[in-house]
Coordinates of C-alpha atoms in Angstrom, one line a residue:
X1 CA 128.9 111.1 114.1
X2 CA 127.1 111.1 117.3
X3 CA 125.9 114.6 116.7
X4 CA 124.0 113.5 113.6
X5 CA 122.5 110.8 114.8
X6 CA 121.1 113.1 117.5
X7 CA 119.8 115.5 115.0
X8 CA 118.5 113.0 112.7
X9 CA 116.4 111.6 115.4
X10 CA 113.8 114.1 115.5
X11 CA 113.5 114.2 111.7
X12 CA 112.7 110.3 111.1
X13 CA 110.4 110.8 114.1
X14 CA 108.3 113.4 112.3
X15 CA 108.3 111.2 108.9
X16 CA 107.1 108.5 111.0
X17 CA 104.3 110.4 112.2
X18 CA 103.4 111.9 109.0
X19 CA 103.1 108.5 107.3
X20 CA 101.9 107.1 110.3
X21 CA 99.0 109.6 110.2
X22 CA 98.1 109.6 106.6
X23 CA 98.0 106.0 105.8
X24 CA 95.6 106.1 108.7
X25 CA 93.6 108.9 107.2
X26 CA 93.2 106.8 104.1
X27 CA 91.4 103.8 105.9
X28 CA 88.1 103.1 104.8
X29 CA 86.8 103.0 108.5
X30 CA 84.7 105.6 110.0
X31 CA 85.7 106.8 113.6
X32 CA 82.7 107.9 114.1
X33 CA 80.7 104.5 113.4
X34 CA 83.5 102.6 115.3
X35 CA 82.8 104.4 118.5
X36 CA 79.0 105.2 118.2
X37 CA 78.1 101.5 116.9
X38 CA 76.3 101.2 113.0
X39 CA 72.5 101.9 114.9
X40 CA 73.9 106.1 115.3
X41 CA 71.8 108.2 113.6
X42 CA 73.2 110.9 111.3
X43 CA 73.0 113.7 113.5
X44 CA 75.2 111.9 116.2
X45 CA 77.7 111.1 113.6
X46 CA 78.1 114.8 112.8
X47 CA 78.2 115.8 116.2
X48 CA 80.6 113.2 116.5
X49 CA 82.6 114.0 113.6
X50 CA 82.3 117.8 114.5
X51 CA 83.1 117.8 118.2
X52 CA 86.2 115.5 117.8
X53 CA 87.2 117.9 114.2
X54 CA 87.0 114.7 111.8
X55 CA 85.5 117.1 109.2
X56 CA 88.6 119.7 109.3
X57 CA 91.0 119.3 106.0
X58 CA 93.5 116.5 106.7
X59 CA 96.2 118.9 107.0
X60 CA 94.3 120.8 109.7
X61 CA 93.7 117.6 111.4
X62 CA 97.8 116.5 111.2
X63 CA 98.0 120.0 112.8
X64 CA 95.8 119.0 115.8
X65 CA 97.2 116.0 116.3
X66 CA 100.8 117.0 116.4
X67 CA 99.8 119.5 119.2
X68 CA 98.0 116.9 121.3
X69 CA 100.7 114.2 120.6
X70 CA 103.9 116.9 121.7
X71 CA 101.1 117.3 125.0
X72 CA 101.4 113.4 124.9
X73 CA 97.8 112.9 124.0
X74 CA 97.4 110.2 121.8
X75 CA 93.5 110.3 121.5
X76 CA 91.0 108.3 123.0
X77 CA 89.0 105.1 121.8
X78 CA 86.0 103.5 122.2
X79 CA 82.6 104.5 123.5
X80 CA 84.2 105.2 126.9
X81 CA 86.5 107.5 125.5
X82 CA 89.5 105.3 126.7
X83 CA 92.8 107.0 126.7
X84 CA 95.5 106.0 124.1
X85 CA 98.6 106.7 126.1
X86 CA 97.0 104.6 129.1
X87 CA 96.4 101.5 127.1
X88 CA 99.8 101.7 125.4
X89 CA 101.7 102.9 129.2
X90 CA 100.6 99.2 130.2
X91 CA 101.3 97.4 126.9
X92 CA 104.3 98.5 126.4
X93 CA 106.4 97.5 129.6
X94 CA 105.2 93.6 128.2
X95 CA 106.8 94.4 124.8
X96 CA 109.8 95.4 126.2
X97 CA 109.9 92.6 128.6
X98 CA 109.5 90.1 126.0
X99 CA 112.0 91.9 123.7
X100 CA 114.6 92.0 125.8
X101 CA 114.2 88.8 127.5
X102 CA 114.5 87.0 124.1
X103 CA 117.2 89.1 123.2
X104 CA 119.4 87.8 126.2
X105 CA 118.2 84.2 125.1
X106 CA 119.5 85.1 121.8
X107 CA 123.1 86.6 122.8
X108 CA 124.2 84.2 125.2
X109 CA 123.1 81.0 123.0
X110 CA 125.3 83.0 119.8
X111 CA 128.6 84.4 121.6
X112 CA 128.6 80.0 123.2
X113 CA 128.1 78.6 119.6
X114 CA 129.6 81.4 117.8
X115 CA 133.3 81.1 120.1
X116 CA 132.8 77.4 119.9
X117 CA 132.5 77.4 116.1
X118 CA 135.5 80.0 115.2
X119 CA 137.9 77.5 117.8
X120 CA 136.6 74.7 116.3
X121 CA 136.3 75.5 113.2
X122 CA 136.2 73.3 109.8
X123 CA 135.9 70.3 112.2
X124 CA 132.7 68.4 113.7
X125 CA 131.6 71.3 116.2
X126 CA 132.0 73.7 113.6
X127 CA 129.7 71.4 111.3
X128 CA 127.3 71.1 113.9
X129 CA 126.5 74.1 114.7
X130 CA 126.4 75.6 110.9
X131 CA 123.5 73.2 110.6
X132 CA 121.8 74.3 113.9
X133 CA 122.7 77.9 113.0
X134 CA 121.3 77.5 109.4
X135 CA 118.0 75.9 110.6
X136 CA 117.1 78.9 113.5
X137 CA 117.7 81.0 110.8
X138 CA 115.0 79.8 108.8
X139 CA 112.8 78.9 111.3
X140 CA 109.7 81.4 111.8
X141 CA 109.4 82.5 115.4
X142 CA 105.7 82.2 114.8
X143 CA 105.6 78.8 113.6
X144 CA 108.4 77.6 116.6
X145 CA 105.8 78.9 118.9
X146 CA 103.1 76.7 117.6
X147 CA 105.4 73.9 118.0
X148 CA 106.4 74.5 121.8
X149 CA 102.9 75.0 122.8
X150 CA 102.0 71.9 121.8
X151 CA 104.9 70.3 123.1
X152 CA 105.9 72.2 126.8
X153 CA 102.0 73.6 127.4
X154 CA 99.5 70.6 125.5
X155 CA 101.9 67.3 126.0
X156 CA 104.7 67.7 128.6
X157 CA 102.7 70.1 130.8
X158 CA 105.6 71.7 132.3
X159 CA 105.1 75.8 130.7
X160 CA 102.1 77.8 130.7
X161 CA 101.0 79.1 127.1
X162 CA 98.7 81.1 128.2
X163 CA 97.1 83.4 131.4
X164 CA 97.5 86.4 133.6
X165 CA 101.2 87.4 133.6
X166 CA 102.5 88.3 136.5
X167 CA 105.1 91.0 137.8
X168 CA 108.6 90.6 137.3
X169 CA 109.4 92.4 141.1
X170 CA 106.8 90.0 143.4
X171 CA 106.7 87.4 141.2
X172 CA 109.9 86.3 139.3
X173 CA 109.1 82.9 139.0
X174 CA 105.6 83.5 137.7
X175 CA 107.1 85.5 135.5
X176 CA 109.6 83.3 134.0
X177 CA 107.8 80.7 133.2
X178 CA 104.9 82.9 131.5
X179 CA 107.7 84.6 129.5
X180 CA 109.9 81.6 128.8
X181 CA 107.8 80.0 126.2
X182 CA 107.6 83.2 123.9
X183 CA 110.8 84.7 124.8
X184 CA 112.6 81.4 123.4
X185 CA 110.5 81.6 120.3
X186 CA 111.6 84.9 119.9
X187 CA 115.3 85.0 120.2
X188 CA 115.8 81.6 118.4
X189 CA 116.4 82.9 114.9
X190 CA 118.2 86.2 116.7
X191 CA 120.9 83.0 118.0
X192 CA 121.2 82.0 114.7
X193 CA 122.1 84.6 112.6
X194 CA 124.4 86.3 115.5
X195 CA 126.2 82.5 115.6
X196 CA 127.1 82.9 112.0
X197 CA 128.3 86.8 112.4
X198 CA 130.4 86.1 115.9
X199 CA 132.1 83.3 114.2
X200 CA 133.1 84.8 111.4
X201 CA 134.4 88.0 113.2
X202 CA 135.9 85.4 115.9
X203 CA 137.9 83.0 112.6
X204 CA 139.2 86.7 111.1
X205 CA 140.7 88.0 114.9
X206 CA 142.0 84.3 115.7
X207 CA 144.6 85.1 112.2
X208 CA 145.8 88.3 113.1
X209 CA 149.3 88.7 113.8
X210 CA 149.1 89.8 117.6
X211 CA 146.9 86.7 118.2
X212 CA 149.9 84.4 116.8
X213 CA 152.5 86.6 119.0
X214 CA 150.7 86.1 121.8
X215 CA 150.9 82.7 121.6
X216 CA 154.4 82.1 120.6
X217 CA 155.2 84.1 123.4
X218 CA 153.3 82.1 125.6
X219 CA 150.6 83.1 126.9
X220 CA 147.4 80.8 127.4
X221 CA 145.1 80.6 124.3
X222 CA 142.3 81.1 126.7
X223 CA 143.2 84.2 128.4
X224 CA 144.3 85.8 124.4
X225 CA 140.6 84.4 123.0
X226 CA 139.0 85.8 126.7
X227 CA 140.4 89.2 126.8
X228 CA 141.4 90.3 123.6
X229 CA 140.0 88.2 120.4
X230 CA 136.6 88.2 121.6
X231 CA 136.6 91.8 122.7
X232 CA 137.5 92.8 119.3
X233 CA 135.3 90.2 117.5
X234 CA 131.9 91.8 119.8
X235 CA 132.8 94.9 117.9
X236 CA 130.7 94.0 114.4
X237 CA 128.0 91.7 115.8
X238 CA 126.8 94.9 118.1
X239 CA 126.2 96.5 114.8
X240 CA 123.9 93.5 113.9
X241 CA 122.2 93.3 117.3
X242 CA 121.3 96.9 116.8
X243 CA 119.4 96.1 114.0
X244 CA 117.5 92.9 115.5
X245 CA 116.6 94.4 118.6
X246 CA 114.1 96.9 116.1
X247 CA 112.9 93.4 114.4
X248 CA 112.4 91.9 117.5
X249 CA 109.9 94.4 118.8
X250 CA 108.0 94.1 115.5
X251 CA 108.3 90.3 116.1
X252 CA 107.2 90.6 119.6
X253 CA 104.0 91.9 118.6
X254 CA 103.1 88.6 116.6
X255 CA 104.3 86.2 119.4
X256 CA 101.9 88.7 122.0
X257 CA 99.2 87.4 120.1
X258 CA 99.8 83.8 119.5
X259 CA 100.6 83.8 123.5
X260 CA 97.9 85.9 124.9
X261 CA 100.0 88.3 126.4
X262 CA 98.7 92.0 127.4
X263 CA 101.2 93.5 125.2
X264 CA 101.6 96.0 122.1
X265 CA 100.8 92.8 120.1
X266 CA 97.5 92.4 122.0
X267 CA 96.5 95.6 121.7
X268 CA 97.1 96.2 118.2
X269 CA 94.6 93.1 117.6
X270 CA 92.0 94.7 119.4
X271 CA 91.9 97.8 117.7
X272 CA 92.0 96.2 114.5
X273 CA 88.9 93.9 115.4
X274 CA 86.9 97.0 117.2
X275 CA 88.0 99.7 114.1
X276 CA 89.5 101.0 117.0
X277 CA 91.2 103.9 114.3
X278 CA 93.2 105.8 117.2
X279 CA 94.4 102.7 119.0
X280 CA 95.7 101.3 115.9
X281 CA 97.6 104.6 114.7
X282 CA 99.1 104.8 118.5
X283 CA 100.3 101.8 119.1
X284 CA 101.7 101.3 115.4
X285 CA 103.6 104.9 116.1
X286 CA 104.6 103.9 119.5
X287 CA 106.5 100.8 117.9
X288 CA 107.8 102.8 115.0
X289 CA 109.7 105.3 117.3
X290 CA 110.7 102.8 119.6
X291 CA 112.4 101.1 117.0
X292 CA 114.3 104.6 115.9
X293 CA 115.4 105.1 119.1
X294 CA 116.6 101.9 120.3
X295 CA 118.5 101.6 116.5
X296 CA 120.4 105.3 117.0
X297 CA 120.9 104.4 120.9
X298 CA 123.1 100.9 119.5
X299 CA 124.5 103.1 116.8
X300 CA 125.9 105.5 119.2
X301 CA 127.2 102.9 121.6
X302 CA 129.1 101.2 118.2
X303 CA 130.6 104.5 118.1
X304 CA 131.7 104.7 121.6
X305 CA 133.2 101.6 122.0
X306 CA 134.9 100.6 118.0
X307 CA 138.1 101.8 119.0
X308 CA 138.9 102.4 114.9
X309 CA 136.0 105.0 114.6
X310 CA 137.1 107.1 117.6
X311 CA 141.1 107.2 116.0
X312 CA 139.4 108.8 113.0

């Protein structure tokens, strides 16, 4: 199973950047006007398009961009022939910070409510949180990040909603309090749908015979729900986690921009706004494949640790 999911990796990655590529090549804007400004004259939009091999067939073109891309030349941007790779190299660290940081939000506050829920469950703490579980589910990160900048940044004044961010190594605090805000935002609806999983998994290990032996022969609920039920319970949620860590990326990239931070999000926006063609195809190709990877990377942990797929 592992060995598939190795060898499937490189094929999704090449669909991605066929459709990745095309759907660019069908957008209406012109490189070369993007880059030279609408005042070019003809001649230097020829020169442009012939010296950078915009008036190659589109299949020549993939060709040439698959070479430079395996080189890891993404193309350049801009009147200052910026470099893709560069601008992406420092946008993407913030993605994965932000990812990753709401991701944590979102595990811990799911495996607290989720055990709570299964030991409680079908009385008040179970009630409670199937509300609060229920209403981060259908809560839009983008629209919950609205709401605490205008409560933590605009009225209490206690969380920054914008500004520099600064580095994690020399600066933790700094950074902790820039990230907080849009990390929280971020992993809220993550909490709430890995709540409703863990519980469920948690309620069908808590009725299993060994559980009920365990107890009649003794042994503390706590260390049977500590070392074994929630062990086995953490075996289907990974599978779901997998699956929102590639949503939160893409999610990330919204909250970037509604938070001002110098991330995939961020530069996404800018490319759009300049007709920044190459930018936009890189960073949108960049995500894409970080998502496959991460995805297959969860898949084949599953694999390692589900006890019932390595007896088969």
């Amino acid at each position: 199973m592992i060995g598939r999911r190795l060898i499937a990796l490189p094929i999704m990655i090449f669909g991605v950047t066929i459709l990745v590529f095309f759907v660019m090549a069908l957008s209406p804007i012109d490189q070369a006007y993007s880059v030279l400004g609408e005042n070019a004259t003809e001649a230097q939009v020829q020169q442009y398009r012939e010296d950078h091999g915009l008036n190659d067939p589109i299949l020549v073109q993939y060709g040439n961009y698959m070479v430079g891309l395996a080189q890891g030349d993404l193309g350049t941007y801009g009147a200052n022939n910026a470099s893709v790779a560069e601008r992406i190299g420092q946008a993407l660290p913030v993605t994965l910070q932000l990812t990753f940081f709401g991701l944590i939000i979102g595990v811990v506050v799911a495996v607290i409510l989720g055990v709570v829920s299964a030991l409680y469950r079908d009385r008040w703490p179970d009630q409670i949180i199937r509300v609060f579980s229920i209403a981060c589910i259908a809560t839009p990160s983008f629209w919950l990040a609205v709401l605490m900048i205008l409560l933590f940044s605009s009225m209490l004044h206690v969380l920054p909603a914008s500004g520099p961010l600064p580095p994690l190594v020399s600066d933790p605090g700094g950074w902790l309090a820039r990230m907080a805000l849009p990390a929280i935002a971020l992993g809220v609806p993550v909490s709430g749908q890995l709540t409703r999983v863990i519980r469920t998994s948690m309620v069908e290990e808590l009725d299993r015979d060994y559980v009920r032996t365990a107890l009649g022969a003794g042994i503390p609920k706590s260390v049977v729900v500590a070392r074994n039920v929630l062990r086995n319970a953490l075996i289907t949620p990974v599978t779901v986690l997998g699956l929102r860590i590639g949503y939160l990326i893409g999610g990330a990239v919204v909250i970037e921009v509604i938070f001002n931070l110098p991330g995939m999000g961020m530069a996404i926006l800018s490319g759009i706004q300049s007709s920044y063609t190459m930018l936009v195809q890189g960073v949108v190709l960049v995500v894409a494949i970080t998502f496959i990877i991460i995805n297959i990377i969860v898949d084949m942990l599953y694999i390692l640790i589900d006890p019932r797929i390595r007896t088969v």
